[in-house]
Short mmCIF file of C-alpha atoms and ligand atoms in Angstrom, two decimals:
data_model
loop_
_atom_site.label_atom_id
_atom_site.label_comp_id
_atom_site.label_asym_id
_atom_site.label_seq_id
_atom_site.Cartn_x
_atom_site.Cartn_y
_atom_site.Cartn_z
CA UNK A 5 -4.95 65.10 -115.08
CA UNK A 6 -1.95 63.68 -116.75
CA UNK A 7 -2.31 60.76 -119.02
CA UNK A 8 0.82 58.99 -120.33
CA UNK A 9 2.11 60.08 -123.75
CA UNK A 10 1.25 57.68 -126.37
CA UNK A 11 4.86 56.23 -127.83
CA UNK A 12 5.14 58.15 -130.94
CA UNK A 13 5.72 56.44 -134.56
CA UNK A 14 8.37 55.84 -135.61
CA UNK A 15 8.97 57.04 -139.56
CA UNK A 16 12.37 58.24 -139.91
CA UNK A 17 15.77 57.13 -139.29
CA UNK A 18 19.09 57.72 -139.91
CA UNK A 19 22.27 55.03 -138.82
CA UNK A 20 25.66 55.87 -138.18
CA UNK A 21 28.06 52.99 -138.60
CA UNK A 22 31.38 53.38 -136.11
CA UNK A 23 34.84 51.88 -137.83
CA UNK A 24 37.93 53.94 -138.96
CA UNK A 25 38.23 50.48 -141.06
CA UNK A 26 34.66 51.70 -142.90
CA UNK A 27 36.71 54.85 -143.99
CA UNK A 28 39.68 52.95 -145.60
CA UNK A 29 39.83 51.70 -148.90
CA UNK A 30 39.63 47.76 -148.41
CA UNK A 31 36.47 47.55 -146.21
CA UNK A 32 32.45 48.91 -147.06
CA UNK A 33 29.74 49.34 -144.53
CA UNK A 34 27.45 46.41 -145.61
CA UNK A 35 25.50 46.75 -142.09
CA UNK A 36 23.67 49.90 -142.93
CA UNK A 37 21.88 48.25 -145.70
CA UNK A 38 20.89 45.39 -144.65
CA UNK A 39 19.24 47.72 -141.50
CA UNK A 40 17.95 49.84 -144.13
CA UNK A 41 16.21 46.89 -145.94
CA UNK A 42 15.10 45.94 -142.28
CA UNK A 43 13.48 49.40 -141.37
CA UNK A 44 11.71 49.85 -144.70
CA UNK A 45 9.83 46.14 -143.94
CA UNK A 46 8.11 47.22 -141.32
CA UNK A 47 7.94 50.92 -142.91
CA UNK A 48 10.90 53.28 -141.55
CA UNK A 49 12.67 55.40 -143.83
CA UNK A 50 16.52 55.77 -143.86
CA UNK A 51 16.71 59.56 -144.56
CA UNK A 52 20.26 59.58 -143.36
CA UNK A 53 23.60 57.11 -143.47
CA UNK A 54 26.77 58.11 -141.73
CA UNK A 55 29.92 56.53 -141.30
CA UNK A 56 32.56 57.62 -138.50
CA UNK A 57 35.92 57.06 -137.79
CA UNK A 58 37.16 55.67 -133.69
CA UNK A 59 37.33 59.23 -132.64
CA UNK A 60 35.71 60.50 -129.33
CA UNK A 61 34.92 63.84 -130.65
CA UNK A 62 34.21 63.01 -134.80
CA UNK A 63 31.91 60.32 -132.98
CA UNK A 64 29.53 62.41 -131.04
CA UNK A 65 29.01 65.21 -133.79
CA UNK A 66 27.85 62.86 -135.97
CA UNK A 67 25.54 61.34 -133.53
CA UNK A 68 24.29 64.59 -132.24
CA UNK A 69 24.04 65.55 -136.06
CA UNK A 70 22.26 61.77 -137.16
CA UNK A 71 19.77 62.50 -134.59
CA UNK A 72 18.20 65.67 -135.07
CA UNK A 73 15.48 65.23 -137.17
CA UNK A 74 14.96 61.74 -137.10
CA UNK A 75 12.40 59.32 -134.83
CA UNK A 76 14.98 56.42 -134.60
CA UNK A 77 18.91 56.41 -134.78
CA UNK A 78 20.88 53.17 -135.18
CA UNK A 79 24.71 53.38 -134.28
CA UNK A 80 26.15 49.46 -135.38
CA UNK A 81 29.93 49.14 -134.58
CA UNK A 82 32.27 50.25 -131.69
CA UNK A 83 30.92 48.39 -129.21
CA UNK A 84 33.69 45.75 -128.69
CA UNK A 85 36.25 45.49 -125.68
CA UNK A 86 38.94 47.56 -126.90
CA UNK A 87 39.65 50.73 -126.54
CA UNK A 88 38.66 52.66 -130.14
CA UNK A 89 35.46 50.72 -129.40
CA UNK A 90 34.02 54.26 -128.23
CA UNK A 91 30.33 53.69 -129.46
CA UNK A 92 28.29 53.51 -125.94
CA UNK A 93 30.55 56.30 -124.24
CA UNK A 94 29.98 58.63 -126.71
CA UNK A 95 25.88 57.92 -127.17
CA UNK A 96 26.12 57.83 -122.95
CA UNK A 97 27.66 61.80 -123.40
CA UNK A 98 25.06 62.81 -126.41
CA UNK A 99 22.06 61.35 -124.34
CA UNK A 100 23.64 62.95 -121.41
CA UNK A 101 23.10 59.66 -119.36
CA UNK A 102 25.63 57.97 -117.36
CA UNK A 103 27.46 54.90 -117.67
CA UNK A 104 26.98 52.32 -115.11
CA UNK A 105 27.85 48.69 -114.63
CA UNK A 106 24.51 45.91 -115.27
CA UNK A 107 25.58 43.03 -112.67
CA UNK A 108 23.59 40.36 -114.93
CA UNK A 109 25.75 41.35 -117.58
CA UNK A 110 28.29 41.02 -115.72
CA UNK A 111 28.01 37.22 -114.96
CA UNK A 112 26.96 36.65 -118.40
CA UNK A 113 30.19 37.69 -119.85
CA UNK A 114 32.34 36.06 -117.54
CA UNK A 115 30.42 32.39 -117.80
CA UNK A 116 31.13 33.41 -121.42
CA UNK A 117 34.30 33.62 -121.05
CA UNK A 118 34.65 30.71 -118.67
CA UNK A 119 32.91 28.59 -121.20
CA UNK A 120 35.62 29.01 -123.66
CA UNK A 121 38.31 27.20 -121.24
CA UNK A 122 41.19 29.26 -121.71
CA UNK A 123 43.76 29.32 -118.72
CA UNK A 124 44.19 33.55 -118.23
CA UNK A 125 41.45 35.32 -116.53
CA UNK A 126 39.00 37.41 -118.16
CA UNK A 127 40.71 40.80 -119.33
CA UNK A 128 39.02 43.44 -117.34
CA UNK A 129 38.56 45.39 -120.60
CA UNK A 130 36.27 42.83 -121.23
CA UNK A 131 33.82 44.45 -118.78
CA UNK A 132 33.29 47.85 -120.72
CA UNK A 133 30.95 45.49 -122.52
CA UNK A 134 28.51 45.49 -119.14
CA UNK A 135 28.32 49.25 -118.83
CA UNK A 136 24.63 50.51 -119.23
CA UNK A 137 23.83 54.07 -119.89
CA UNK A 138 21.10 54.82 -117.80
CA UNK A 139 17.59 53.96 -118.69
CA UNK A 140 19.35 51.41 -121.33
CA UNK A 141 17.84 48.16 -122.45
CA UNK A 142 19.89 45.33 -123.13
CA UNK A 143 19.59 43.71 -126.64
CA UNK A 144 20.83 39.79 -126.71
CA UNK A 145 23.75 39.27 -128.70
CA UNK A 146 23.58 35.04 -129.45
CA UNK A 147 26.56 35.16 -131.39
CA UNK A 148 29.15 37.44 -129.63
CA UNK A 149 30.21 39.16 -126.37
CA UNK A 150 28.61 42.95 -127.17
CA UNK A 151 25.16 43.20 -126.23
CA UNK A 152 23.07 45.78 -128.09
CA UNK A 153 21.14 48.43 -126.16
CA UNK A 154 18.45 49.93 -126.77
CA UNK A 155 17.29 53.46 -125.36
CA UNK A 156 14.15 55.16 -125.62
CA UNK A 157 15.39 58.69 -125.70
CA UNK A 158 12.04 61.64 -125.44
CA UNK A 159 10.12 60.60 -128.48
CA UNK A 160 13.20 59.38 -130.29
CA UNK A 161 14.76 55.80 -129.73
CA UNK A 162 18.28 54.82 -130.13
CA UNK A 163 19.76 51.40 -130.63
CA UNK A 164 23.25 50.33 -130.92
CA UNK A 165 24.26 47.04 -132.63
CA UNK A 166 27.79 45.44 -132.92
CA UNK A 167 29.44 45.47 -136.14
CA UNK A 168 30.18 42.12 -137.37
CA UNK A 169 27.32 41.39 -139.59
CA UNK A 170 26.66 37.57 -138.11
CA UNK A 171 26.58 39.55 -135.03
CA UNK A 172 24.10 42.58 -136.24
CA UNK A 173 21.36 40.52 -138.76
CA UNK A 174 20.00 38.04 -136.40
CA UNK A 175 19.81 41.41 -133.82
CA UNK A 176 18.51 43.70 -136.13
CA UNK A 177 15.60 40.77 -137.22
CA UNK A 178 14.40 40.22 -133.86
CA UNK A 179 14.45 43.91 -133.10
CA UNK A 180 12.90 45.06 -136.28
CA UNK A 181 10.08 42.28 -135.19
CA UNK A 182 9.78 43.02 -131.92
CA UNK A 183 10.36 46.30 -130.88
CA UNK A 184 10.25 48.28 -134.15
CA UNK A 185 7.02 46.99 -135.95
CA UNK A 186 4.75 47.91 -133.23
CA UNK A 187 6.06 51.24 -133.17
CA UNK A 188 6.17 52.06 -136.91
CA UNK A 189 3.04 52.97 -138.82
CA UNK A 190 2.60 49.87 -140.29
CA UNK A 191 2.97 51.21 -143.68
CA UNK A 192 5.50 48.87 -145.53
CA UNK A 193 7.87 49.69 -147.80
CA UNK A 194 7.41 47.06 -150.81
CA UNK A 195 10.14 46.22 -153.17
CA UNK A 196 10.82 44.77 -156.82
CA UNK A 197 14.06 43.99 -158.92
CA UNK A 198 13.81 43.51 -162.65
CA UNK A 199 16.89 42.73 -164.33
CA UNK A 200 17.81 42.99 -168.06
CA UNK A 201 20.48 42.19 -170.20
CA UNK A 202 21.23 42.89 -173.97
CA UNK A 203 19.75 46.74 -173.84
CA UNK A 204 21.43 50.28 -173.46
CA UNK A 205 19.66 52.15 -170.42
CA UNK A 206 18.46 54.88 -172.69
CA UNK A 207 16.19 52.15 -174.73
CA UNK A 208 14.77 51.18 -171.44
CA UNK A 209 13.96 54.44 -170.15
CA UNK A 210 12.34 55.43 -172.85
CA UNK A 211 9.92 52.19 -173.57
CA UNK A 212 9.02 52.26 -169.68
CA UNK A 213 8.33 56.18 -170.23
CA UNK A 214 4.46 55.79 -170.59
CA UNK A 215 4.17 53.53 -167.18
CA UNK A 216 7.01 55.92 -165.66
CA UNK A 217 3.90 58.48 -165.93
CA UNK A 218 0.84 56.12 -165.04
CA UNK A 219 3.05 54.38 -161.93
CA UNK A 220 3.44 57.63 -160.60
CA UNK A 221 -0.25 58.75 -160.76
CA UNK A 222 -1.05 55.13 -159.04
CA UNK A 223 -2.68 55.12 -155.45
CA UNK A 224 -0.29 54.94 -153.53
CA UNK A 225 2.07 55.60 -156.37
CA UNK A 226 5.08 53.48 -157.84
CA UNK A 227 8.49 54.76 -157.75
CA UNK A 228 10.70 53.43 -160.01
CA UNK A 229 14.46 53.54 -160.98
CA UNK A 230 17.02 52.84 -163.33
CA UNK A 231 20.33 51.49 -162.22
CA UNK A 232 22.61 50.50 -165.39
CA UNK A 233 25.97 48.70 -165.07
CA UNK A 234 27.86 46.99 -167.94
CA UNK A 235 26.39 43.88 -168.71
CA UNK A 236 23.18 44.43 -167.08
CA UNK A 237 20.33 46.89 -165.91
CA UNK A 238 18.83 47.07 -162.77
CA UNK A 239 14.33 48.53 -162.68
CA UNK A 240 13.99 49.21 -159.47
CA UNK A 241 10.04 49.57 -158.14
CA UNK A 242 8.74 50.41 -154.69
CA UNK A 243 5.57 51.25 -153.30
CA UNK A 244 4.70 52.20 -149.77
CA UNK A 245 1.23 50.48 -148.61
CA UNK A 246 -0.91 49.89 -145.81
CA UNK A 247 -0.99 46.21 -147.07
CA UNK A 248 2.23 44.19 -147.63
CA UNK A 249 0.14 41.77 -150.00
CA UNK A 250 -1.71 44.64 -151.72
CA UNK A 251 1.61 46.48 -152.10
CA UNK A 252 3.39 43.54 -153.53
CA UNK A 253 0.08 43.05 -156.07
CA UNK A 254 0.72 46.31 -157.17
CA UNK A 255 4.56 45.33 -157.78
CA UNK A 256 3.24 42.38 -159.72
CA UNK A 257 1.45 43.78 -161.85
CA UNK A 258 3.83 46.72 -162.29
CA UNK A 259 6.35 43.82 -163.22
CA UNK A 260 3.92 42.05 -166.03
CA UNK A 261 3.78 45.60 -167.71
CA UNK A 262 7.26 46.12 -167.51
CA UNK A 263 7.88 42.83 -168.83
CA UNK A 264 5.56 42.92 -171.35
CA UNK A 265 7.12 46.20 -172.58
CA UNK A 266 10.49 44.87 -172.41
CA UNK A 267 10.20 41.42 -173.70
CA UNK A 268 12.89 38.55 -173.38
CA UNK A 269 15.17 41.11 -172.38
CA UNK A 270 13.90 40.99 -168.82
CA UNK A 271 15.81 37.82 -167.33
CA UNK A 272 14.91 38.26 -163.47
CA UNK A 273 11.75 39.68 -161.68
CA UNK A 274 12.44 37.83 -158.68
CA UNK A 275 15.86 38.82 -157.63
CA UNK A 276 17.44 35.78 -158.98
CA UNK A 277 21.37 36.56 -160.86
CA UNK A 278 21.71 35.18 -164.23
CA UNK A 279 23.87 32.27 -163.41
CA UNK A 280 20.94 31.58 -161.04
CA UNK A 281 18.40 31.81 -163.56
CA UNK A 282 20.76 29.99 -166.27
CA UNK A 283 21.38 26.99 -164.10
CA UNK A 284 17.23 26.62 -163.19
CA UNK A 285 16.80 26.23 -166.81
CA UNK A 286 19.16 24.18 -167.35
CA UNK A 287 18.38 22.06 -164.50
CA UNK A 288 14.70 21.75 -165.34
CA UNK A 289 15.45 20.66 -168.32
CA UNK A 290 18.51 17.71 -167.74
CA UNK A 291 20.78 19.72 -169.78
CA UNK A 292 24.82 19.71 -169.16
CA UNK A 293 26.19 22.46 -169.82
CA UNK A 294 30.40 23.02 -170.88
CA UNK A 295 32.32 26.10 -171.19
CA UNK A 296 35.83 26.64 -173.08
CA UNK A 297 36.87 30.02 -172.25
CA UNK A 298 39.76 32.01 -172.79
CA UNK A 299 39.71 35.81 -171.72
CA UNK A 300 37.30 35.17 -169.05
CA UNK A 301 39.45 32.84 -167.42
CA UNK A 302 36.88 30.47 -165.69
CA UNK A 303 34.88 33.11 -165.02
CA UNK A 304 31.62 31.75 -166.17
CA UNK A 305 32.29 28.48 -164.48
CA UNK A 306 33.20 30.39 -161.33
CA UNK A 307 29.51 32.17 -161.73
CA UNK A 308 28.20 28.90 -162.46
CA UNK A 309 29.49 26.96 -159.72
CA UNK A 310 28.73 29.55 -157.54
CA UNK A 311 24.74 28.36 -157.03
CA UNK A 312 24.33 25.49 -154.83
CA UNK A 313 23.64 22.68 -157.08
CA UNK A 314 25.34 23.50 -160.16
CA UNK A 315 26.81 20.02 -160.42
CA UNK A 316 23.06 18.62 -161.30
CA UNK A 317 24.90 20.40 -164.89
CA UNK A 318 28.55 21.75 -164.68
CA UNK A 319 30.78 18.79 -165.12
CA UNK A 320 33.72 19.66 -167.55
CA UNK A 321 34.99 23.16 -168.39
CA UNK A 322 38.38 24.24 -169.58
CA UNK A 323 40.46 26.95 -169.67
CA UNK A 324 42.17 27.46 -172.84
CA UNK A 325 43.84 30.70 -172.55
CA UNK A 326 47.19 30.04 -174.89
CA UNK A 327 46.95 29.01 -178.61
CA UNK A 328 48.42 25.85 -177.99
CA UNK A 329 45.97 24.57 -175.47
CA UNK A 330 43.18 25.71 -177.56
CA UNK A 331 44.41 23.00 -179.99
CA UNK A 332 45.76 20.52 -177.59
CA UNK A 333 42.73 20.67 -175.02
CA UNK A 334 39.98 21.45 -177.68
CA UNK A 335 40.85 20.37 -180.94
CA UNK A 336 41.11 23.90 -182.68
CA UNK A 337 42.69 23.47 -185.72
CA UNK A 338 46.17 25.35 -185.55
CA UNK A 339 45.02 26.58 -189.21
CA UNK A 340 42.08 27.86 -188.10
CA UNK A 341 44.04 29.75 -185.65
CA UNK A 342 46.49 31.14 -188.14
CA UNK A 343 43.90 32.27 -191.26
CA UNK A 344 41.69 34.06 -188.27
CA UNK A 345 43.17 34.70 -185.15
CA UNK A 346 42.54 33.40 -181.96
CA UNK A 347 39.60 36.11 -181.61
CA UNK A 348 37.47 35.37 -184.07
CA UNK A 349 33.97 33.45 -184.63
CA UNK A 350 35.73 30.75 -186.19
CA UNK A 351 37.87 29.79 -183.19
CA UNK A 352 34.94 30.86 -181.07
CA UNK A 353 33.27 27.75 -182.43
CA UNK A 354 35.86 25.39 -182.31
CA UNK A 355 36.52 25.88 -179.07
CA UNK A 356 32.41 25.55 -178.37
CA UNK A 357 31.95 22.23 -180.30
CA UNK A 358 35.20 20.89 -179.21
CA UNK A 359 34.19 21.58 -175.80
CA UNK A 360 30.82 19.88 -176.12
CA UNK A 361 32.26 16.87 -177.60
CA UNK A 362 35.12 16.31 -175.28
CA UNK A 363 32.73 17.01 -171.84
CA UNK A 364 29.81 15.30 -173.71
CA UNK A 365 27.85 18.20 -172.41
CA UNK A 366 24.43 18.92 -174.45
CA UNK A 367 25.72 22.73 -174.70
CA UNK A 368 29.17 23.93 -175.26
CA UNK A 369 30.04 27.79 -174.90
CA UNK A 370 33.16 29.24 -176.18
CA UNK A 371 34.71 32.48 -175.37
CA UNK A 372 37.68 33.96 -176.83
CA UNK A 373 38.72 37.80 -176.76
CA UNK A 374 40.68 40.85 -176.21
CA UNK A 375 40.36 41.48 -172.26
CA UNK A 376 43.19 44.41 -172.42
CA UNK A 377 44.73 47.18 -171.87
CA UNK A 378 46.94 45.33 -174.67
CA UNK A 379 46.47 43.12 -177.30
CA UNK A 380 44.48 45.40 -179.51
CA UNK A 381 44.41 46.16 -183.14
CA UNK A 382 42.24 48.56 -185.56
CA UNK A 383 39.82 45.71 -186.77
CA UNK A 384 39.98 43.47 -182.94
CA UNK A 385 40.55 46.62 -180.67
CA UNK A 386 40.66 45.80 -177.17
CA UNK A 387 37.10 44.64 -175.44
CA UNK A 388 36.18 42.45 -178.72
CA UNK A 389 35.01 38.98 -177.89
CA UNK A 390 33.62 36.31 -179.94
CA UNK A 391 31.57 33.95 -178.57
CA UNK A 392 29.79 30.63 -179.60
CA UNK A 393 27.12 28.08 -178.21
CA UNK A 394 26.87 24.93 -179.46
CA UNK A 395 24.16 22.36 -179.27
CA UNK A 396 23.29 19.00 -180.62
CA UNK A 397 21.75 20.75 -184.08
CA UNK A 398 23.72 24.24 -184.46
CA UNK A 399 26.28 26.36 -183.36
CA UNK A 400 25.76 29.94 -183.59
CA UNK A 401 28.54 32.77 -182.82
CA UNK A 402 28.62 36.92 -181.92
CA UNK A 403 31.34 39.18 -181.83
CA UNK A 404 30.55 41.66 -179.24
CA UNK A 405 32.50 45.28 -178.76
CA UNK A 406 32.82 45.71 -174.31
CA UNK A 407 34.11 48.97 -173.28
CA UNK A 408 35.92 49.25 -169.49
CA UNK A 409 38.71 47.76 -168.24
CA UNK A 410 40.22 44.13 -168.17
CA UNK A 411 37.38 43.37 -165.22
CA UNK A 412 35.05 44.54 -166.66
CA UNK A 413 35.69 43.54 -170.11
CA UNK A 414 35.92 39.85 -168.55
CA UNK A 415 32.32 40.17 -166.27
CA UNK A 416 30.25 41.14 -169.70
CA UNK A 417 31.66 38.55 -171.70
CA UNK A 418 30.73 36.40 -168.99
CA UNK A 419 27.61 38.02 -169.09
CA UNK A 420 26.71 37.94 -172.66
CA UNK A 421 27.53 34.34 -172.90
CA UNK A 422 25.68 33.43 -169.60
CA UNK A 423 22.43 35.55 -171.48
CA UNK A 424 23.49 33.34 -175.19
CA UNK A 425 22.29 30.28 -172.95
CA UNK A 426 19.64 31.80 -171.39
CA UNK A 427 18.47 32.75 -174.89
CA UNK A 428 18.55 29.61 -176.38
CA UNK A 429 17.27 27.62 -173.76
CA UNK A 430 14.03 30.12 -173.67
CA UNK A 431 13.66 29.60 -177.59
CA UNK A 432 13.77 26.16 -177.57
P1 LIG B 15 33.16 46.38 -134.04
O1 LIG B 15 31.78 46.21 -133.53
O2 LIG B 15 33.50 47.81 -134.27
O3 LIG B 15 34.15 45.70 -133.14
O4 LIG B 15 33.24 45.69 -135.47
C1 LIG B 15 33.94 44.49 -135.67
C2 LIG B 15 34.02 44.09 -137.12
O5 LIG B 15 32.73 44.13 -137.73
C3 LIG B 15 34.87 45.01 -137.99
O6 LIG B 15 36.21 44.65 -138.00
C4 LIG B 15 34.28 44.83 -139.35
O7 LIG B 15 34.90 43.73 -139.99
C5 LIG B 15 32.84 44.51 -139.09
N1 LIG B 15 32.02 45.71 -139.31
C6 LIG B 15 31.89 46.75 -138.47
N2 LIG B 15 31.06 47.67 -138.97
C7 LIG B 15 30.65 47.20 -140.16
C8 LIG B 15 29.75 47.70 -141.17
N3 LIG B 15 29.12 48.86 -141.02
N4 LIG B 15 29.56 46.94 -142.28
C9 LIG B 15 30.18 45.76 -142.41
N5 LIG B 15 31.02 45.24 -141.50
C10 LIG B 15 31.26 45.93 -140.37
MG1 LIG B 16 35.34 48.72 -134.62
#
C-alpha cells in the first residue's frame, strides 16, 4: 500500500538575492526583507539571507549551500534576458532538472512584445525568459517580462522571483497567499514597533528590564529588542501565535506596559515616523506650522512635506542659513547676532517668532547650529544646536550637544525639533 506523502510544512527558509549590483556600494538588497516580512505573516522563518554576485559557479554554491537545511528557498533576481541573468540555469543544474522551452510562454512574451509596437523583432535573448526547468510552475509576472517559477523540489520548495521590487511584491503577496499559507503551520509571526525619542538606550533597557523578564516567561513568549540610532530608539516586540488576533492582543498589551513605563517618550506604537505623527497632531488640531532653519537646511520641511497632506499645515518655511538672511528674511536683530552668535538661544528665538509672524503660522520653530566638521569652538563645539518653538503665548528654547557627523548632526536636530512640537502639542 502506498499512500501519497502529505506536503510537508513549511517552517524555514533562507533567500538568496542574485545581482553583482547588490555587492557594490551604491545599491542594497531591499527584496529580501520585504519577503522576509512576507514569510513571517503566514509563519516562515528566514534563518538564512544570501546575496550573490552574476557568476555561474559563486551562484550555485550558494544555492546548494541556502538550501540545505531549510523547507523553502527563495532566489529573487537574475532572471532577466541578458546574459549575467544566470538565476534559472544555475537552480536548473542544483535541482539537477533540465531546461526546456514552455510554448505558452512563449506566445505570451512575444504578444508582449508585440504590444509595445516597436519596429525590430523580438531579440531572441528574449526567449531565455520561456525556459522551464522541469517539473517548474510558472508564477505570473503582471508587471514585467520574467515570470517566476516555482518548484516543488522532495520536501523542499523553491521559488524564484525577479528583482525589481514593483516586479517581486505584488508576486511575493499572491504567492505568500496562495501557495505558501496553506503550506506553513499557520503559526504567525506577530510584530510591534515602539519608537522613542529624547532617551539614551541604556535608560530604556533598564526601565523595560522587569517586563524584559515577565515577556519572556509569557505563553507563547515575547521577544523583544532594542535598536538605538541617534535621534531615536527603535522596541522591537514579536510573538509567534496560533492566532494572528490573539498574538497581536498580546502585542497590545505588551505596548500599554511599555508605554506606561516609558511615558511621553514613546511617540509611535503604530509604525508611524515622527513627521507622521507631528503632522496628525497638527492636523487634528487646525494648527500651521513654520520652520526657520539654518544648519538643517530644510530638512524638517523636507520631513514634513514628505507625508501626503502636509499642506492641510506647511505653508511658509525659510531657509536662513547666512547671517544676513537671518536678519533680512526673519527680522533677527544684527545686534542680537553680534552680542550672541548666530548659535545661540537668543537667535534661536528670533528666528522662531520672526518666522511665525512673517508665515502667520500658529507655531514657529527655529533652528540654528554647528552642523561641522568646522565651525567649532570650546563653549559651541561642533554638533551644538539651539532651537526654539514659538506659539501664540510663549517661546521656549534648548541648546542640545549631537555627536556624529554633518548628517547626522543635521537628522537629530531635525529630530529634536520635530519631538519640541510633538511635545508641546501633547501638553497643550
Ligand atoms: P534582475 O532581476 O536581476 O534583472 O534585477 C533587475 C533590477 O532589480 C536590478 O537592477 C535592481 O535595481 C533591482 N533589484 C534586483 N535585486 C534586488 C534586491 N535584492 N533588492 C532590491 N532591488 C533589487
Ligand atoms: Mg540582475
Amino acid at each position: 500500500v502506498t499512500a501519497a506523502a502529505a506536503p510537508s510544512v513549511l517552517a524555514k527558509a533562507a533567500i538568496v538575492a542574485v545581482g553583482s549590483e547588490l555587492l557594490e556600494t551604491t545599491k542594497v538588497d531591499t527584496n529580501s526583507l520585504f519577503i522576509t516580512e512576507q514569510l513571517n505573516a503566514v509563519g516562515i522563518d528566514v534563518v538564512s539571507k544570501h546575496v550573490a554576485g552574476d557568476d555561474r559557479a559563486v551562484l550555485t554554491h550558494v544555492l546548494r549551500s541556502a538550501l540545505a537545511g531549510v523547507d523553502l528557498l527563495v532566489v529573487c533576481g537574475g532572471l532577466g534576458p541578458t546574459d549575467d541573468d544566470l538565476t534559472r540555469e544555475a537552480v536548473a543544474e542544483v535541482l539537477a532538472r533540465p531546461l526546456a522551452e514552455d510554448a505558452a510562454l512563449v506566445d505570451q512574451l512575444k504578444r508582449r512584445y508585440a504590444s509595445r509596437g516597436l519596429s525590430v523583432p523580438m531579440p531572441l535573448n528574449n526567449l531565455r525568459q520561456a525556459m522551464v526547468p522541469a517539473g517548474g510552475v510558472v508564477l505570473d509576472n503582471p508587471n514585467g517580462s520574467a515570470p517566476g517559477l516555482w518548484m516543488d523540489h522532495g520536501a523542499q520548495a523553491v521559488v524564484l522571483l525577479p528583482g525589481p521590487p514593483r516586479e517581486l511584491k505584488p508576486m511575493m503577496r499572491e504567492l505568500a497567499g496562495a501557495r505558501l499559507r496553506p503550506r506553513a503551520s499557520g503559526v504567525a509571526i506577530v510584530r510591534r514597533m515602539l519608537r522613542i525619542s529624547g532617551r539614551f538606550e541604556s535608560h530604556i533597557d533598564q526601565a523595560l528590564h522587569p517586563l524584559y523578564e515577565e515577556w519572556a516567561a509569557a505563553s507563547p513568549p515575547i521577544a523583544a529588542t532594542i535598536l538605538a540610532t541617534l535621534g531615536q530608539i527603535e522596541l522591537h516586540l514579536s510573538v509567534r501565535h496560533a492566532s494572528r488576533e490573539q498574538g497581536a492582543a498580546m502585542l497590545e498589551r505588551a505596548t500599554a506596559q511599555a508605554v506606561g513605563v516609558i511615558g511621553e517618550d514613546v511617540f509611535s506604537t503604530d509604525g508611524r515616523r515622527l513627521e507622521e505623527v507631528v503632522g496628525d497632531a497638527l492636523s487634528s488640531r487646525g494648527l500651521w506650522l513654520a520652520a526657520a532653519e539654518s544648519c538643517t537646511g530644510g530638512l524638517v520641511t523636507s520631513r514634513l512635506t514628505d507625508v501626503a497632506g502636509s499642506s492641510r499645515y506647511v505653508g511658509t518655511s525659510i531657509v536662513a542659513y547666512a547671517n544676513e538672511a537671518k536678519t533680512s528674511l526673519l527680522g533677527v536683530p544684527e545686534a542680537l547676532l553680534a552680542a550672541h552668535g548666530a548659535v545661540s538661544e537668543p537667535v534661536a528665538r528670533a528666528m522662531a517668532e520672526g518666522v511665525r509672524s512673517r508665515a502667520g503660522a500658529d507655531l514657529g520653530l527655529g533652528i540654528t547650529g554647528i552642523a561641522g566638521p568646522g565651525g567649532g569652538t570650546p563653549e559651541k563645539p561642533v554638533g551644538t544646536v539651539a532651537i526654539a518653538l514659538a506659539s501664540s503665548d510663549r517661546t521656549d528654547a534648548r541648546t542640545f550637544r549631537f555627536f556624529g557627523d554633518r548628517e547626522l548632526v543635521k537628522f537629530q536636530a531635525s529630530q529634536a525639533a520635530l519631538d519640541m512640537v510633538r511635545r508641546h502639542l501633547r501638553a497643550e
